[in-house]
Coordinates of C-alpha atoms in Angstrom, one line a residue:
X1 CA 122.8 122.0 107.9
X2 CA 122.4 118.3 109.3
X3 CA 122.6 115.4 107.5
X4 CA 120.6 112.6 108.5
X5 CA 122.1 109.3 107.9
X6 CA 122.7 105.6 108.1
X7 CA 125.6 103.1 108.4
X8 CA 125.4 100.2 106.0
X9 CA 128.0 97.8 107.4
X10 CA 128.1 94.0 108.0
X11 CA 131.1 94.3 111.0
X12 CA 130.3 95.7 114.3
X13 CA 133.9 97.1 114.9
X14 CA 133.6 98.9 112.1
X15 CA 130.3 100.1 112.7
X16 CA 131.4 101.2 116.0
X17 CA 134.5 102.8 114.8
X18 CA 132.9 105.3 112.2
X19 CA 129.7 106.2 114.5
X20 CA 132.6 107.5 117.1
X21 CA 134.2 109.5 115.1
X22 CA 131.6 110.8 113.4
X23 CA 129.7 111.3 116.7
X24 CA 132.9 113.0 117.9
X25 CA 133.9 115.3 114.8
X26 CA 130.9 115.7 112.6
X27 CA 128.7 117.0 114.6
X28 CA 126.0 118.0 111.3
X29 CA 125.8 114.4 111.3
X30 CA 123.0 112.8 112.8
X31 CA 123.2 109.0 112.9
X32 CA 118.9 108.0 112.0
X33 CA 120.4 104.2 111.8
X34 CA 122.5 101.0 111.2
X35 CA 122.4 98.6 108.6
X36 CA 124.4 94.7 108.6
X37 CA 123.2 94.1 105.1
X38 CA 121.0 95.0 101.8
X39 CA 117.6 94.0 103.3
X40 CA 118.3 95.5 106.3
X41 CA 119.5 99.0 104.5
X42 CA 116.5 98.8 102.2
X43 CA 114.1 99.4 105.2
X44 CA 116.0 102.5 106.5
X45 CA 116.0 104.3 103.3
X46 CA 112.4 103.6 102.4
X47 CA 111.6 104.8 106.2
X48 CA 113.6 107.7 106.0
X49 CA 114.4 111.0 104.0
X50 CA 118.5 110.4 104.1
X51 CA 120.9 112.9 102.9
X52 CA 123.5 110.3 103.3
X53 CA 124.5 106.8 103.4
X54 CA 127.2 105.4 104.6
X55 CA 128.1 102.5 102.2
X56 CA 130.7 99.3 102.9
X57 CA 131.1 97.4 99.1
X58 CA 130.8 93.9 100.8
X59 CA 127.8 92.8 103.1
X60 CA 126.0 89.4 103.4
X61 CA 123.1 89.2 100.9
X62 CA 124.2 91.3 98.3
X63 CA 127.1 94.2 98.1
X64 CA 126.5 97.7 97.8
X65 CA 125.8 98.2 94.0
X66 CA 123.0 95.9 94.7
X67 CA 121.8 98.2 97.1
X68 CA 121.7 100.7 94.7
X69 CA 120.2 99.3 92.1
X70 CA 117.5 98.1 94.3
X71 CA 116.9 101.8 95.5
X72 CA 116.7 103.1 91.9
X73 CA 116.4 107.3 91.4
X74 CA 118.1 108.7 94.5
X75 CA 118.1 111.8 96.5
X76 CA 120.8 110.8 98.8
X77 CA 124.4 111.0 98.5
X78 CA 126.8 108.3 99.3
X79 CA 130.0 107.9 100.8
X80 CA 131.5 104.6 100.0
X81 CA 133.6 103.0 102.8
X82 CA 135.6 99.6 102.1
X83 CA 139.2 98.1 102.4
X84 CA 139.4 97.5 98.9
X85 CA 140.1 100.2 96.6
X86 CA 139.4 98.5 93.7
X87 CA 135.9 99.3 93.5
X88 CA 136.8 102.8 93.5
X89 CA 135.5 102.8 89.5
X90 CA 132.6 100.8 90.1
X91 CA 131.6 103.8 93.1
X92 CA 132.3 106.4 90.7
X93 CA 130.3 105.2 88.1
X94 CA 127.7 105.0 90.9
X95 CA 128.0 108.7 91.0
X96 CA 129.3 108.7 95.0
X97 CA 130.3 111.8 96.8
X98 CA 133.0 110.1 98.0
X99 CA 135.1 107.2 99.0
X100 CA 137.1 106.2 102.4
X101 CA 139.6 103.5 102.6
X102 CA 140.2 101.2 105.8
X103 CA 141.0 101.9 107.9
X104 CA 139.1 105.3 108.3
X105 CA 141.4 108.7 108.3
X106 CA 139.5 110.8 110.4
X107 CA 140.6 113.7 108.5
X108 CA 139.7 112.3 105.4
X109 CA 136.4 111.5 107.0
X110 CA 135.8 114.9 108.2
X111 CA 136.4 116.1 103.9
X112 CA 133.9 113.3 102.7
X113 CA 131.1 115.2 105.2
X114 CA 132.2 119.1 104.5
X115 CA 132.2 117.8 100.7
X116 CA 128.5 116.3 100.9
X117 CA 127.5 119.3 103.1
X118 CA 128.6 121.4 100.3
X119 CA 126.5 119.3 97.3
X120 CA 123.5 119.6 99.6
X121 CA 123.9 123.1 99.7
X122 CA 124.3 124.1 96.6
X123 CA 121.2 121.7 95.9
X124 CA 119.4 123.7 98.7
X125 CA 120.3 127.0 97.5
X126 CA 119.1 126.1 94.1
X127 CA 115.9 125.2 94.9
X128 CA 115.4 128.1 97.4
X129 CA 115.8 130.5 94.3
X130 CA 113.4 128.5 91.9
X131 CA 111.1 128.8 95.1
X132 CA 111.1 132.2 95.2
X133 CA 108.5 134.9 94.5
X134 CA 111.1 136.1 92.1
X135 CA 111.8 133.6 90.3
X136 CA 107.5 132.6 89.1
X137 CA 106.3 132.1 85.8
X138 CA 105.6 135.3 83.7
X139 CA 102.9 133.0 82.0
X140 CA 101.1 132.4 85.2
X141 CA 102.7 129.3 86.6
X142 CA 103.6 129.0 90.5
X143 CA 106.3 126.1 91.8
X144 CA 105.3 124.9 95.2
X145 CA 107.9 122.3 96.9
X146 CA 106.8 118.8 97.4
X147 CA 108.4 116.3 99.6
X148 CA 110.6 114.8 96.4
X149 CA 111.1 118.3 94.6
X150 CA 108.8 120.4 93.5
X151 CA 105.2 120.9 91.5
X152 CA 104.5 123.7 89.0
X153 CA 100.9 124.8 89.3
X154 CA 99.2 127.3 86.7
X155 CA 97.9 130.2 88.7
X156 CA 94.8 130.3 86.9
X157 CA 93.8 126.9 87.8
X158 CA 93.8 128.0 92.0
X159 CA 90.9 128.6 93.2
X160 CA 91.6 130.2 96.8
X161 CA 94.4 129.9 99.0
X162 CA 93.9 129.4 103.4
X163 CA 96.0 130.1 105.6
X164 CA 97.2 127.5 108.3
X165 CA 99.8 128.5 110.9
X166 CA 102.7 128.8 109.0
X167 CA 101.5 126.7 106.4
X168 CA 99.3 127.4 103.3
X169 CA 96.5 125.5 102.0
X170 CA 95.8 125.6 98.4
X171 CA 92.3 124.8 96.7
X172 CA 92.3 124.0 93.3
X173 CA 89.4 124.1 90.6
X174 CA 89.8 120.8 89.9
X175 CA 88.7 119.7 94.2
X176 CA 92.4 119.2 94.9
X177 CA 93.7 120.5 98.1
X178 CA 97.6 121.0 98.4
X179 CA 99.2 121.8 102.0
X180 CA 102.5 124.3 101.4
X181 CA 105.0 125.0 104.0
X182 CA 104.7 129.0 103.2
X183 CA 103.6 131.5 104.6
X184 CA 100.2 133.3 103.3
X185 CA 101.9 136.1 102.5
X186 CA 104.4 134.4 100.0
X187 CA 101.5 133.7 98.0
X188 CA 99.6 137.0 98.1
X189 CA 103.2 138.3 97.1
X190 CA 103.4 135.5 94.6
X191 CA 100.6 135.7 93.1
X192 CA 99.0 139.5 93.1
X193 CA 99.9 140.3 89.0
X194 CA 97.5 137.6 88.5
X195 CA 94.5 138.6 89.7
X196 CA 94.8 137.8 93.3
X197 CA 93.3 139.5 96.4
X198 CA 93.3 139.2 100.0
X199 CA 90.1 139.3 101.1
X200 CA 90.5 137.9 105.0
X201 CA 93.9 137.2 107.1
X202 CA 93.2 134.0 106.1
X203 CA 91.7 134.1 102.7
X204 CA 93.3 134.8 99.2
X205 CA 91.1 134.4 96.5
X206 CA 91.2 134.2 93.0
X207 CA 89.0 137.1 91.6
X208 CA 88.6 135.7 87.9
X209 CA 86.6 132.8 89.9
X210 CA 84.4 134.8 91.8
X211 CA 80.5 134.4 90.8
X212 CA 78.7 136.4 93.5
X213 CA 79.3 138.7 96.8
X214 CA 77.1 138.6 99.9
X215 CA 76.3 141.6 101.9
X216 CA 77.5 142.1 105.3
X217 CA 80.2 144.0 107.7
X218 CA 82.1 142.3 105.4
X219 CA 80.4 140.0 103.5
X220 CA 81.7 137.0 101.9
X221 CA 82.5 135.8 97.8
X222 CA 80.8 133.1 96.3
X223 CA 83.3 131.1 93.7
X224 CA 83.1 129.4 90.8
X225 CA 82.8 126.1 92.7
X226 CA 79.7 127.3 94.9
X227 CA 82.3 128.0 98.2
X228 CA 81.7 130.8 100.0
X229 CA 85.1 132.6 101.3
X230 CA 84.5 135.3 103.9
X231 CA 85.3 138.7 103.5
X232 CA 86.4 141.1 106.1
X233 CA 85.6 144.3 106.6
X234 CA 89.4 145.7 106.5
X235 CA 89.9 143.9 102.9
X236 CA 86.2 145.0 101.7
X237 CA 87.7 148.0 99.3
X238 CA 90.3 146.4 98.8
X239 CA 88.3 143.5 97.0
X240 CA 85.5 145.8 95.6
X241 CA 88.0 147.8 93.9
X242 CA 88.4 144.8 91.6
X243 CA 85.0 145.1 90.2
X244 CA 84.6 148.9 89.8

């Protein structure tokens, strides 16, 4: 797992200091950027998905619980690093992963890492299972993971689905169009109890919204919407079966 993250820290030295030794002996650490102050930090985390920040308590322009405040709902964790350790309530009121004294224990550095590579697991982990094709809705609902999390999508409410590479576009009744970084095949899987077919290598269809079928080798469906979808000729039975 890497962990992309930034140094918030108003002293060079010490900015040099933890970026060697994390450099040297946390390699699933990969520095994205450096921060002197609030403003300065604000910038890197809204231009970049973190998993972890790197936090000193005092900087020019505002102090770290600043920063957080300022950042509101958070998906990364932070590690607080400061020579004072009585902010060590304030950070865990803050809900930090952990926090470092000055100066830096290397050892003590290397737990605050293995300890946020474990949250993030666990968090991954989690997510993978709710993602899974057995873990969808009974009633017909499909989660699809967004950039932040993840959307829930009633099945019925899908018109077709198009393969892209390694990627899946989605077409809903509605016009919307939602890119998922899944396979095809997760989603025929996914979805087939509710009333799904593949109708093309690249094309799976909901049958409930099909209107109309054209002739040919293979032909093609006609949705709800007016779209046509081709149909080829391996996946012709298969499709026609529907309607027997």
């Amino acid at each position: 797992m890497e962990l992309k993250t930034i140094i918030v820290e108003d002293e060079e030295t010490s900015r040099e200091i933890l970026r060697n030794y994390l450099t040297k002996y946390c390699p699933k650490v990969t520095i994205v950027g450096e921060a002197e102050n609030v403003d300065e930090a604000l910038v890197l985390i809204r231009n970049h998905k973190l998993d972890l920040v790197f936090l000193d308590v005092e900087m020019p322009k505002g102090n770290a619980f600043d920063l957080l405040e300022q950042v509101g709902d958070r998906t990364f964790e932070t590690v607080f690093v400061t020579a004072y350790n009585q902010y060590a309530m304030d950070a865990l009121n803050t809900h930090a992963s952990y926090y470092l004294l000055k100066p830096v224990s290397i050892d003590e550095l290397i737990k605050a890492v293995d300890y946020v590579i474990e949250i993030k697991s666990k968090e991954n982990a989690l997510e993978n299972k709710v993602l899974t094709t057995h873990n969808m809705d009974k009633q017909g609902k499909i989660t699809i993971p967004v950039q932040d999390g993840f959307e829930v999508l009633p099945a019925k409410d899908i018109l077709y689905c198009q393969a892209d590479d390694n990627y899946t576009q989605i077409f809903m009744k509605s016009g919307d169009k939602k890119l998922v970084s899944k396979t095809l095949k997760f989603f025929e899987v996914a979805l087939t109890d509710f009333g799904f077919a593949r109708v093309h290598k690249s094309f799976l269809v909901n049958v409930n919204e099909i209107t109309g079928y054209k002739k040919g080798k293979g032909g093609s469906v006609v949705m709800s919407t007016g779209k046509e979808v081709l149909v080829s000729a391996s996946q012709k039975s298969n499709l026609l079966a529907y309607f027997k």
